[in-house]
CSV table of C-alpha atoms in Angstrom, one decimal:
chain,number,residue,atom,x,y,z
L,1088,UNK,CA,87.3,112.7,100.4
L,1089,UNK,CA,88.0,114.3,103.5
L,1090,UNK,CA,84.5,114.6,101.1
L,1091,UNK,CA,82.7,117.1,103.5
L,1092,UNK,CA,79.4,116.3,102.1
L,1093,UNK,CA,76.8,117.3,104.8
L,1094,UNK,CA,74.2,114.5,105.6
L,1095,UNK,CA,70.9,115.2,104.6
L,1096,UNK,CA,67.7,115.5,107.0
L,1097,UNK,CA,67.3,111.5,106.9
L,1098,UNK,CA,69.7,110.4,109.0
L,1099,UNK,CA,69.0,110.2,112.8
L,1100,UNK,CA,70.8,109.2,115.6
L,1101,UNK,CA,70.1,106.0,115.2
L,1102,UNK,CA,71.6,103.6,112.0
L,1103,UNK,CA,68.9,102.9,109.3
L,1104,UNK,CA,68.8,99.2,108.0
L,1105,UNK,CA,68.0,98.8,104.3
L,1106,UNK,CA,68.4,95.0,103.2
L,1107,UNK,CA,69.1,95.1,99.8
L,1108,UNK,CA,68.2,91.7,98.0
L,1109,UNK,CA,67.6,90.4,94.3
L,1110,UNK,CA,65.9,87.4,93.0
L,1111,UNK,CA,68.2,84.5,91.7
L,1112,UNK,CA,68.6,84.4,87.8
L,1113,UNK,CA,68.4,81.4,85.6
L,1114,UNK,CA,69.9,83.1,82.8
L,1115,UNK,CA,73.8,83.3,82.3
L,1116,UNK,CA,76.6,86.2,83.8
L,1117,UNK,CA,77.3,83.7,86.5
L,1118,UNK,CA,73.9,83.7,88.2
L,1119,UNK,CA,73.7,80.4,88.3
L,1120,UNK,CA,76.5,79.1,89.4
L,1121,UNK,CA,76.7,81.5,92.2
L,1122,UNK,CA,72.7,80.6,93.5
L,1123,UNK,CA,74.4,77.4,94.5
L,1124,UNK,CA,76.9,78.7,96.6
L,1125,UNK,CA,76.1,79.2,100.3
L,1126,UNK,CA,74.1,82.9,101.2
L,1127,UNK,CA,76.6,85.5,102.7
L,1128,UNK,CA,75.0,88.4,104.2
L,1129,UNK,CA,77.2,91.6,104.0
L,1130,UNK,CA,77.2,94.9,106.0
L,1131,UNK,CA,77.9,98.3,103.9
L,1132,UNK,CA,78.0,101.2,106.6
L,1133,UNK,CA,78.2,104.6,105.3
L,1134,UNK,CA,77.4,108.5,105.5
L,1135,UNK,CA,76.1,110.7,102.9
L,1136,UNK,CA,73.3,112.2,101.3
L,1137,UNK,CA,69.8,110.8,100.1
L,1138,UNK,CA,71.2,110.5,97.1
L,1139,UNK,CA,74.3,108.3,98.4
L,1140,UNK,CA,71.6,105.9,99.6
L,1141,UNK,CA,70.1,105.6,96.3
L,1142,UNK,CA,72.7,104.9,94.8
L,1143,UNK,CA,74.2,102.4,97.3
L,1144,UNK,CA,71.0,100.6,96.3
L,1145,UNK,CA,71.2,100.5,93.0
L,1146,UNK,CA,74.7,99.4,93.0
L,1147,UNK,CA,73.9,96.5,95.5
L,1148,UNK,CA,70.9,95.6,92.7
L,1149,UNK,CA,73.6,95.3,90.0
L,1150,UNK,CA,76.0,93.5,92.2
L,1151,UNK,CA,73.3,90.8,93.2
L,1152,UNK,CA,72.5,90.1,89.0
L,1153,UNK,CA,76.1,88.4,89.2
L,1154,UNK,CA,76.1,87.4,92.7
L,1155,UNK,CA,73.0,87.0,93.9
L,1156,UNK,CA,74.0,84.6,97.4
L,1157,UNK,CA,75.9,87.9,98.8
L,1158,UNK,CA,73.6,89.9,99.8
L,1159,UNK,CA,74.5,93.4,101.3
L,1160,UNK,CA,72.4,95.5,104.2
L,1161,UNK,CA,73.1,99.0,104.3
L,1162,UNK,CA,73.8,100.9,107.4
L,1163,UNK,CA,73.5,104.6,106.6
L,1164,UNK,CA,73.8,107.8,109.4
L,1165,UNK,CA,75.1,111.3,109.4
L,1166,UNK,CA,78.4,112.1,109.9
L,1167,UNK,CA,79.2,112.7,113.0
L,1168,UNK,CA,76.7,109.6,114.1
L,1169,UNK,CA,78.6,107.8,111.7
L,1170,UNK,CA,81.8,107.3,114.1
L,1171,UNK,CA,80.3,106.7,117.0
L,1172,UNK,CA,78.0,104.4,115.9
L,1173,UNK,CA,81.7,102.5,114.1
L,1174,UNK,CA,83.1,103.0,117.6
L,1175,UNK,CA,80.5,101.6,119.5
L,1176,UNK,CA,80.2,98.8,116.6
L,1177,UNK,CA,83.9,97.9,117.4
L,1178,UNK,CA,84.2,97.9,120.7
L,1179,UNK,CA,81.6,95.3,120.9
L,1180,UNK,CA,83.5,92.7,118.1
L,1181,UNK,CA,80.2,93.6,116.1
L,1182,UNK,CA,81.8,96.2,112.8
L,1183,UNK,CA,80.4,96.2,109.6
L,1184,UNK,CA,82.2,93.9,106.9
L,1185,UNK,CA,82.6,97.5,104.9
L,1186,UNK,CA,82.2,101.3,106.0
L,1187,UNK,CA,83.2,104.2,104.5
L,1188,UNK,CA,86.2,106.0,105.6
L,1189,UNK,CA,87.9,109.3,105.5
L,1190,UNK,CA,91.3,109.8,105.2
L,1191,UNK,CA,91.9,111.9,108.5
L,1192,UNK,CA,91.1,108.7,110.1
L,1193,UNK,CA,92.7,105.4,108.4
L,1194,UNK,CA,96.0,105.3,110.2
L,1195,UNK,CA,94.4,105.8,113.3
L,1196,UNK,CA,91.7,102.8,112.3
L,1197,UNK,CA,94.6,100.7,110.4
L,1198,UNK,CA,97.4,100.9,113.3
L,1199,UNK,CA,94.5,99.3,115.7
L,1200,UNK,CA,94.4,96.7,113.4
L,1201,UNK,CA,91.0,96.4,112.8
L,1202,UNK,CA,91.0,96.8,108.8
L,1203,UNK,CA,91.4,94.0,106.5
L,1204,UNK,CA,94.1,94.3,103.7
L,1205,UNK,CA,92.3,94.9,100.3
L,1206,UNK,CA,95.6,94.4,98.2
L,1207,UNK,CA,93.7,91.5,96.5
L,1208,UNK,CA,90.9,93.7,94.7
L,1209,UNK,CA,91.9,94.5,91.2
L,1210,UNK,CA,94.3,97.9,91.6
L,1211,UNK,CA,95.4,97.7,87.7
L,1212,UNK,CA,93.9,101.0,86.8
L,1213,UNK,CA,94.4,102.9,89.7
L,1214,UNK,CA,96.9,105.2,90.0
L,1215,UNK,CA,99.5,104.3,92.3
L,1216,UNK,CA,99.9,107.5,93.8
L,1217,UNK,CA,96.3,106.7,94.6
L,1218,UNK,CA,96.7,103.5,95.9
L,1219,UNK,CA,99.7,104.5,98.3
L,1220,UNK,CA,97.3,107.3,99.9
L,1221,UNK,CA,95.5,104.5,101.4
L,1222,UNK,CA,98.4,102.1,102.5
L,1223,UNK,CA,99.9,101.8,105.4
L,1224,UNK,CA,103.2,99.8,106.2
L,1225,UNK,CA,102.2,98.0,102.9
L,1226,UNK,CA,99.0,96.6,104.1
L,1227,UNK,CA,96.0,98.3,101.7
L,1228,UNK,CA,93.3,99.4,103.9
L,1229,UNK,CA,91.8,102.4,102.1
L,1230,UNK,CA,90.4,101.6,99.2
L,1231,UNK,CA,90.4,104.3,96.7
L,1232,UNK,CA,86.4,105.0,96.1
L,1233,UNK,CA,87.0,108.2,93.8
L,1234,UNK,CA,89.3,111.2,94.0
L,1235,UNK,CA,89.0,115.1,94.2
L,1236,UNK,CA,91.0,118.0,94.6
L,1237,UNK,CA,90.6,121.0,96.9
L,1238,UNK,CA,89.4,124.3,94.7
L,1239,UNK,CA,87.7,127.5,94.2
L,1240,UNK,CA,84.5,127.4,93.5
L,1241,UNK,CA,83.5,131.1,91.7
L,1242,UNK,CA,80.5,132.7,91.0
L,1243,UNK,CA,81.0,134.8,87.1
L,1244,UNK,CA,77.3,136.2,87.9
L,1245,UNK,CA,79.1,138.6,91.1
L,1246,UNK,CA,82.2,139.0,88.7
L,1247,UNK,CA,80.5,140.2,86.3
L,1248,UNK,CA,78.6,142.4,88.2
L,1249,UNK,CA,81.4,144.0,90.0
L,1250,UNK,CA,83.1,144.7,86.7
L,1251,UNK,CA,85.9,142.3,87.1
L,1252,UNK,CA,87.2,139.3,84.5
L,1253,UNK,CA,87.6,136.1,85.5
L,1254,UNK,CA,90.9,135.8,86.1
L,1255,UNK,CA,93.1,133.3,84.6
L,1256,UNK,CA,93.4,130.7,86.9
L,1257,UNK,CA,96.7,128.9,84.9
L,1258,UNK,CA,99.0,132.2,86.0
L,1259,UNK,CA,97.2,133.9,89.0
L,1260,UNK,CA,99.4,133.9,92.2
L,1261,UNK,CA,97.8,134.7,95.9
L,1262,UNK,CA,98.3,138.6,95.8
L,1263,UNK,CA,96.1,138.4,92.5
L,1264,UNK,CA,93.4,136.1,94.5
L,1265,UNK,CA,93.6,139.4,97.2
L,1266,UNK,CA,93.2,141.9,95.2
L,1267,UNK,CA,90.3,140.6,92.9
L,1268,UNK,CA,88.3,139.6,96.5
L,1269,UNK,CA,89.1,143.1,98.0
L,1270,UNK,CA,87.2,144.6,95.1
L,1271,UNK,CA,84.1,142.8,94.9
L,1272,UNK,CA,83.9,143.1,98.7
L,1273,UNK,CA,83.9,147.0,98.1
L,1274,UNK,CA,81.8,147.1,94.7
L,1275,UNK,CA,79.4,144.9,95.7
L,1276,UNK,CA,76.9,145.7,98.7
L,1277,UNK,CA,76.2,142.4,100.8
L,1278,UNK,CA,78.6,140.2,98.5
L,1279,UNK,CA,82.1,139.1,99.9
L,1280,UNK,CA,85.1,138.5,97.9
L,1281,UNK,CA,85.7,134.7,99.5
L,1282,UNK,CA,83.9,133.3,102.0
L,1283,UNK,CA,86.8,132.1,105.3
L,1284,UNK,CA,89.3,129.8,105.7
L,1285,UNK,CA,88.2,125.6,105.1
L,1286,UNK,CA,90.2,124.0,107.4
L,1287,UNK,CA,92.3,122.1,107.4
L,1288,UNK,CA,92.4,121.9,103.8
L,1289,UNK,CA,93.8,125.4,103.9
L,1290,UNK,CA,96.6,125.4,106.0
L,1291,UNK,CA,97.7,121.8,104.1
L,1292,UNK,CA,97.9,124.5,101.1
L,1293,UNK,CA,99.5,126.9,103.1
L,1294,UNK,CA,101.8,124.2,104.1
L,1295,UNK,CA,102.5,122.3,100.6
L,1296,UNK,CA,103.8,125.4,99.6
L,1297,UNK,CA,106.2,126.7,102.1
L,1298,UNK,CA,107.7,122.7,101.3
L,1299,UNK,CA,106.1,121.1,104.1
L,1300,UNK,CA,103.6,118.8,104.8
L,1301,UNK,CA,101.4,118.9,107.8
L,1302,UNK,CA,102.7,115.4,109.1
L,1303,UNK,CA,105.4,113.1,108.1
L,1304,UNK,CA,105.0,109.3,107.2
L,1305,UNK,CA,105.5,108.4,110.4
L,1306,UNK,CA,102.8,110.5,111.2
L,1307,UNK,CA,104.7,113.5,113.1
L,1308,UNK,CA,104.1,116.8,112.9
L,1309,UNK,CA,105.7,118.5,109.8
L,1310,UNK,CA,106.2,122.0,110.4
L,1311,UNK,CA,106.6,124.2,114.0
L,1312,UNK,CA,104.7,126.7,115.8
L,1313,UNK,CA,106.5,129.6,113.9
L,1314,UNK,CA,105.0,128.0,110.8
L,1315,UNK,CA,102.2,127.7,112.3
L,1316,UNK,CA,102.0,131.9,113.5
L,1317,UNK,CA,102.9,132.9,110.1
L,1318,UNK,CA,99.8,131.2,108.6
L,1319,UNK,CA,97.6,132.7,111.1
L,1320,UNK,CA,99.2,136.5,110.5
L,1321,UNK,CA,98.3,135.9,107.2
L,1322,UNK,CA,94.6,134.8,108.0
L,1323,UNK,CA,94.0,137.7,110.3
L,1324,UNK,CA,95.8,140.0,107.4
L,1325,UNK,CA,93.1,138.8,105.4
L,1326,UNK,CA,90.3,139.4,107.2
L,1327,UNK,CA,91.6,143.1,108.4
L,1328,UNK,CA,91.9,143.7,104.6
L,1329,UNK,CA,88.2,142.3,103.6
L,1330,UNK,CA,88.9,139.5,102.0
L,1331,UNK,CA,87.2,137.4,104.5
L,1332,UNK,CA,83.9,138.1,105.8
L,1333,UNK,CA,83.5,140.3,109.4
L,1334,UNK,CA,84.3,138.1,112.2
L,1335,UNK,CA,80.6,136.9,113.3
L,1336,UNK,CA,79.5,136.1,109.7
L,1337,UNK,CA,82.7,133.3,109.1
L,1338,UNK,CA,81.5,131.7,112.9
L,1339,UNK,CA,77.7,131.3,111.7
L,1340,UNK,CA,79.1,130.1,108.7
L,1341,UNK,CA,80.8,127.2,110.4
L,1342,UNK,CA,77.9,125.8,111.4
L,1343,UNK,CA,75.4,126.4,108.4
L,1344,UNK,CA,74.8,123.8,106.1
L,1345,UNK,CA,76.0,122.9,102.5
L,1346,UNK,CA,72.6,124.3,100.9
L,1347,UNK,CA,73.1,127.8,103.2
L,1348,UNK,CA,76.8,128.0,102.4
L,1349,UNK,CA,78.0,131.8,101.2
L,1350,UNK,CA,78.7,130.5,97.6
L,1351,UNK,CA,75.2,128.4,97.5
L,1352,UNK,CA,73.2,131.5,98.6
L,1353,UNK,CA,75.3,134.0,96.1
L,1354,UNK,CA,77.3,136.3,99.1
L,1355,UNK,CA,80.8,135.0,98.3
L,1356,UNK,CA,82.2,135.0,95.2
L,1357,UNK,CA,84.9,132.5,95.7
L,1358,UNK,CA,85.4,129.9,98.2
L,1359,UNK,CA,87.4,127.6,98.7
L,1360,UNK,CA,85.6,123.7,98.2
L,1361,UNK,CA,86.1,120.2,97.1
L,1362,UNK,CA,85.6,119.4,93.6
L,1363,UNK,CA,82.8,116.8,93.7
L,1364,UNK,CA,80.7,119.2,95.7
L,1365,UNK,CA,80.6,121.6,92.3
L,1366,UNK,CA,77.0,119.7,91.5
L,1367,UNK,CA,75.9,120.2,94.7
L,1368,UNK,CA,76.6,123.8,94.9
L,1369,UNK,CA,75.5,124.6,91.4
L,1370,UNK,CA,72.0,123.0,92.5
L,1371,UNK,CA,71.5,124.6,95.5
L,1372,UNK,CA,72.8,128.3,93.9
L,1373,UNK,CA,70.6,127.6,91.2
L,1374,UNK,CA,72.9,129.1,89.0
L,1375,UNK,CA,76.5,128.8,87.4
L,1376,UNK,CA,79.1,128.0,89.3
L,1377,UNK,CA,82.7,127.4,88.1
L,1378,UNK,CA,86.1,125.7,89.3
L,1379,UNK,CA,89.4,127.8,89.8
L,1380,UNK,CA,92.7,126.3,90.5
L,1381,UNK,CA,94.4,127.2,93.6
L,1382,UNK,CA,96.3,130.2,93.1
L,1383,UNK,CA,100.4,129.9,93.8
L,1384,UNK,CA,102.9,132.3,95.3
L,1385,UNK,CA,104.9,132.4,91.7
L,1386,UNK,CA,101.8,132.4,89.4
L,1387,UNK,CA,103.6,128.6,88.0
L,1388,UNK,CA,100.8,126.1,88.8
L,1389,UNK,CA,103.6,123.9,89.7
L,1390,UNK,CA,104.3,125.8,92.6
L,1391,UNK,CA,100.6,125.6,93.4
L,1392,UNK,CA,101.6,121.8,94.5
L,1393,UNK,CA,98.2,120.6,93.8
L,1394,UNK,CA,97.4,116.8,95.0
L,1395,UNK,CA,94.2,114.8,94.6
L,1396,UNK,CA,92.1,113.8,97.7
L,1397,UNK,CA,91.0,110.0,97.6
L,1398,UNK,CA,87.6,108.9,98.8
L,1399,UNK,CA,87.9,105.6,100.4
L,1400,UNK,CA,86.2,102.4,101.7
L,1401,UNK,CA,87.9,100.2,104.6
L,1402,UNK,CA,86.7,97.2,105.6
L,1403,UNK,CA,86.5,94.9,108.9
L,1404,UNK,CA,89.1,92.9,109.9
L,1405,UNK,CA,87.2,90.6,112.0
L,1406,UNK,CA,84.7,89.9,109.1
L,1407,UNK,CA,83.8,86.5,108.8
L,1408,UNK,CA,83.6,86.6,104.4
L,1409,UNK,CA,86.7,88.3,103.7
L,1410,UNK,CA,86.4,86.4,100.2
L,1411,UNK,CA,82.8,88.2,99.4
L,1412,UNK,CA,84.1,91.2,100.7
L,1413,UNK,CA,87.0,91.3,98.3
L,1414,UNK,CA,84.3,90.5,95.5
L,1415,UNK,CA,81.9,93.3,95.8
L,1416,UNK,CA,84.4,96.2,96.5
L,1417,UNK,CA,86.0,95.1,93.1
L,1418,UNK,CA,82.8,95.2,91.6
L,1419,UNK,CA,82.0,99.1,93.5
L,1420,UNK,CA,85.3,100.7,92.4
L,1421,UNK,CA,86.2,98.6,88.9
L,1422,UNK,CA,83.0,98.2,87.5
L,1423,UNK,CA,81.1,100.2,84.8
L,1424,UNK,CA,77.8,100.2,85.5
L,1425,UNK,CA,78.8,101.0,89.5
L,1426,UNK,CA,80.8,103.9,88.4
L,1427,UNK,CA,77.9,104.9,86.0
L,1428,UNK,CA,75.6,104.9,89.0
L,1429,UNK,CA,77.5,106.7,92.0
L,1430,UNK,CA,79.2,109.4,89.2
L,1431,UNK,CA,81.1,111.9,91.4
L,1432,UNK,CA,79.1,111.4,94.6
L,1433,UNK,CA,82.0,109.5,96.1
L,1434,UNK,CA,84.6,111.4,94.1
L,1435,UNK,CA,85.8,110.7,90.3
L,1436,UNK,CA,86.3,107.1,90.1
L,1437,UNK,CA,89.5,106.4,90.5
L,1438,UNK,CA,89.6,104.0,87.8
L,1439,UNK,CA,91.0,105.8,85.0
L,1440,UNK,CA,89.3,103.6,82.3
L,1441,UNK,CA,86.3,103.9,83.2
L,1442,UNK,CA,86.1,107.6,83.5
L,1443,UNK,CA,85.9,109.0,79.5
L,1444,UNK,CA,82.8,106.5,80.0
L,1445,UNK,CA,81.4,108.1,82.8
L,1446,UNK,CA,82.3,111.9,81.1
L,1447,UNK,CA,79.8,111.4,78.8
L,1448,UNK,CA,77.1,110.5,80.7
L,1449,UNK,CA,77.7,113.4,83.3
L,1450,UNK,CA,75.1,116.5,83.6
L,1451,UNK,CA,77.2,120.1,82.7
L,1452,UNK,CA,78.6,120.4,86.6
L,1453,UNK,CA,79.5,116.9,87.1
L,1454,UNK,CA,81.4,117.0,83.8
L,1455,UNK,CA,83.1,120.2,84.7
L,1456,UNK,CA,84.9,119.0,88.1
L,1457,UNK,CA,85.5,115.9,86.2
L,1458,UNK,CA,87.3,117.8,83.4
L,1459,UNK,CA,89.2,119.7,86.2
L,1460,UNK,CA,90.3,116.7,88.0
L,1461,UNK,CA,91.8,115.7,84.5
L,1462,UNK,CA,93.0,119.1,83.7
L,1463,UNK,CA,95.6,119.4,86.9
L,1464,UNK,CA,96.7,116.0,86.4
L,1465,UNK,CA,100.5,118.1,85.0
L,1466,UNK,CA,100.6,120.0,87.6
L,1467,UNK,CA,100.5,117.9,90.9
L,1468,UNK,CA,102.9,118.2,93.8
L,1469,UNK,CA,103.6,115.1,95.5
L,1470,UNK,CA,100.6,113.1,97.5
L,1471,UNK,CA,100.1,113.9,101.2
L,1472,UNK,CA,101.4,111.3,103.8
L,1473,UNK,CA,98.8,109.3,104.9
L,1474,UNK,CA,97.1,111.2,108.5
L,1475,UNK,CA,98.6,111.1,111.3
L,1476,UNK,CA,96.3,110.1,113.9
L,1477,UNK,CA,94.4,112.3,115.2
L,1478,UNK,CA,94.1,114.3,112.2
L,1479,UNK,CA,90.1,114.1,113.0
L,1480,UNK,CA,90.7,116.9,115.7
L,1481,UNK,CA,92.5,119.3,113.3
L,1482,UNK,CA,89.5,121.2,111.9
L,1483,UNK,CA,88.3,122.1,115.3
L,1484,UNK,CA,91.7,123.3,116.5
L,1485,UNK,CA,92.6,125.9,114.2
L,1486,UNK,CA,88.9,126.9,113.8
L,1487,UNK,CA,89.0,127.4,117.1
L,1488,UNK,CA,91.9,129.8,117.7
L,1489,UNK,CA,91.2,131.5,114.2
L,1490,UNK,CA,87.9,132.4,116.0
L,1491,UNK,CA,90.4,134.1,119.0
L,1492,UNK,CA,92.5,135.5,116.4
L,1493,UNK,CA,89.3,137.3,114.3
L,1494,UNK,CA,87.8,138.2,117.3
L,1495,UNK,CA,90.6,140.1,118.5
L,1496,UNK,CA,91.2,137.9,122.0
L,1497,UNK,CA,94.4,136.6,120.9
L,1498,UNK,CA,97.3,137.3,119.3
L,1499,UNK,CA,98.8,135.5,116.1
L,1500,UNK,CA,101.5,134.4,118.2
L,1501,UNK,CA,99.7,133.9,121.3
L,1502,UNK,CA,96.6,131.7,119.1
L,1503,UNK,CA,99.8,130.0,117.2
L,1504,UNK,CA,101.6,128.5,120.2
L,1505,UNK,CA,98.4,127.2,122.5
L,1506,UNK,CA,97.1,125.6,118.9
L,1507,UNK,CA,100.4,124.3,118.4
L,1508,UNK,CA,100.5,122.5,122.5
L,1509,UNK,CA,96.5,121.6,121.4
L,1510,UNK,CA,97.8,119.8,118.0
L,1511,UNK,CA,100.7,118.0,119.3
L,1512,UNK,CA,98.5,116.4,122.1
L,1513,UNK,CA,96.5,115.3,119.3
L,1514,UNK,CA,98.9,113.7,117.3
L,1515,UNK,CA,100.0,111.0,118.1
């Protein structure tokens, strides 16, 4: 998903080891067949939260009930420690056998050639429009982990308290989005209407419904700089008209945490969010939170062109058990008491029949951004291309000359044509 969840104190610069192991069974569920096969040690790198840990760990302790030769060390960091510790890792011929990974950055692992083809895990109940988000050339290299979809989160508490309904989010178009963030920006002292621009998740919006897309299957650019300054006049519209926060508050936000977000600590109304965070959110608010479809230029959610983001898993392609490999990353995405355990940490589980299991076991917030995921189903636009790569540097480019643009050192036109130089040197 590009899942932006923040990593949690924990990690450190350097990788934490966790060998996960169980003891051998003598009763049946294949136990003991498999203690006579020959011990295969595994490595799971990932990123995440405390929580992800835990669960990791509990999945590996129901994996090793049917399997107990494969066993399977976990290598966790934070995020950005994450890729340079992968880099590093596979520079020296020394990757994990299986690390998370993040769509932004798949082609640009997969056209390297270091990830193994996972066509031969059980796909049956997932999506295919799933499945393609993670292939390449017809090799399967992103395994589909869970899926989400990019909303707004809302706040009825400040709604309520600036006098203003929810608004329906089935028929509500962009101008009504404005309007309704305009007003609780002026009723309410301290409180903005939406917190800024997520990017790049907003411009791929932006993009989806002008008819583009922000890169091609061949992983090209998909739309020009003139595209590009008409999303930025709109940006800096917004902030001139209150919607967005004053200047200085959006740049502190970019670097405060999850917990310190504007919608955890009640001064946005709306913001714009990934689904799965919803339980995050809602914790650290400490109050209800709620999910709003993206709004659409017509006010037909079909023009909204909605599309599902797909949390992934990769794998080595120099790993020496591609066979055991195969085995527990069926057993992590298809099976139930897996998908009972990581919930919507990773994402929805993409296994459609699993999920009405895992809806009623789900706490209030979980089951809502499950129910949305569900709900928009209808209304999807076609899936994005696959990243081009690259697509890791996008964020920091636009943030960057939206940062000129709000601070009044550049121009929309003059911000959209050095981003536009600064994206195509990226690409590629």
């Amino acid at each position: 998903m590009r899942m932006r969840a923040a990593a949690r104190a924990a990690a450190t610069a350097l990788v934490a080891a966790v060998v996960v192991t169980a003891c051998g069974s003598d009763g049946d569920g294949g136990g003991g067949q498999a203690d006579q096969e020959k011990e295969v040690q595994l490595r799971f790198a990932f990123w995440g939260s405390d929580t992800r840990v835990r669960n990791t760990e509990e999945i590996i302790e129901e994996f090793n009930q049917d399997y107990p030769h494969i066993q399977v060390e976990i290598e966790f960091n934070d995020w950005s420690g994450f890729w340079d510790q992968l880099n590093t890792q596979m520079a020296a011929g020394d990757a994990p056998d299986i690390f998370q990974m993040d769509a932004p950055y798949l082609r640009e692992y997969g056209e390297r050639g270091t990830l193994l083809d996972l066509s031969d895990v059980d796909l049956s109940h997932i999506p295919d429009e799933i499945v393609d988000s993670g292939t390449i050339d017809g090799e399967y290299y992103g395994l589909a982990s869970g899926v989400n979809a990019v909303a707004i989160v809302a706040n009825p508490r400040l709604f309520e308290e600036a006098g203003i309904p929810m608004p329906d989010d089935t028929t509500w178009t962009w101008d009504d989005w404005e309007q309704i963030a305009e007003q609780i920006s002026t009723e309410l002292d301290g409180v903005y209407g939406s917190s800024g621009p997520t990017e790049p998740q907003l411009f791929q919006v932006w993009l989806r419904q002008q008819g583009l897309f922000f890169n091609d299957d061949d992983g090209e650019l998909g739309f020009t700089a003139e595209d590009l300054q008409e999303y930025f006049s709109w940006q800096d519209q917004l902030l001139a008209d209150g919607v967005f926060p004053p200047a200085e508050v959006m740049v502190e936000q970019a670097s405060s945490s999850q917990d310190q977000s504007l919608e955890a600590t009640g001064q946005a109304a709306m913001a714009f969010s990934w689904t799965n965070l919803l339980g995050a959110l809602t914790d650290a608010a400490g109050e209800e939170l709620t999910l709003l479809r993206l709004p659409s230029p017509t006010g037909d959610m079909a023009d909204a062109q909605q599309w599902y983001n797909t949390g992934m898993v990769s794998a080595s392609a120099q790993t020496e058990h591609p066979e055991e490999v195969i085995t527990f990353l069926d057993f992590f995405v298809n099976d139930e008491r897996s998908a009972l355990i990581n919930m919507t940490d990773r994402g929805l589980s993409a296994n459609t029949e699993i999920r009405e299991v895992l809806m009623e076991e789900m706490d209030e917030a979980n089951q809502e951004a499950a129910q949305f995921i569900t709900d928009i189903e209808d209304e999807l636009g076609p899936p994005e291309p696959v990243p081009a790569t690259g697509f890791g540097n996008v964020a920091e480019i636009l943030n960057r000359y939206q940062e000129e643009i709000f601070f009044d050192r550049m121009s929309p036109q003059e911000a959209a044509e050095s981003a536009f130089t600064d994206l195509q040197d990226a690409i590629g």
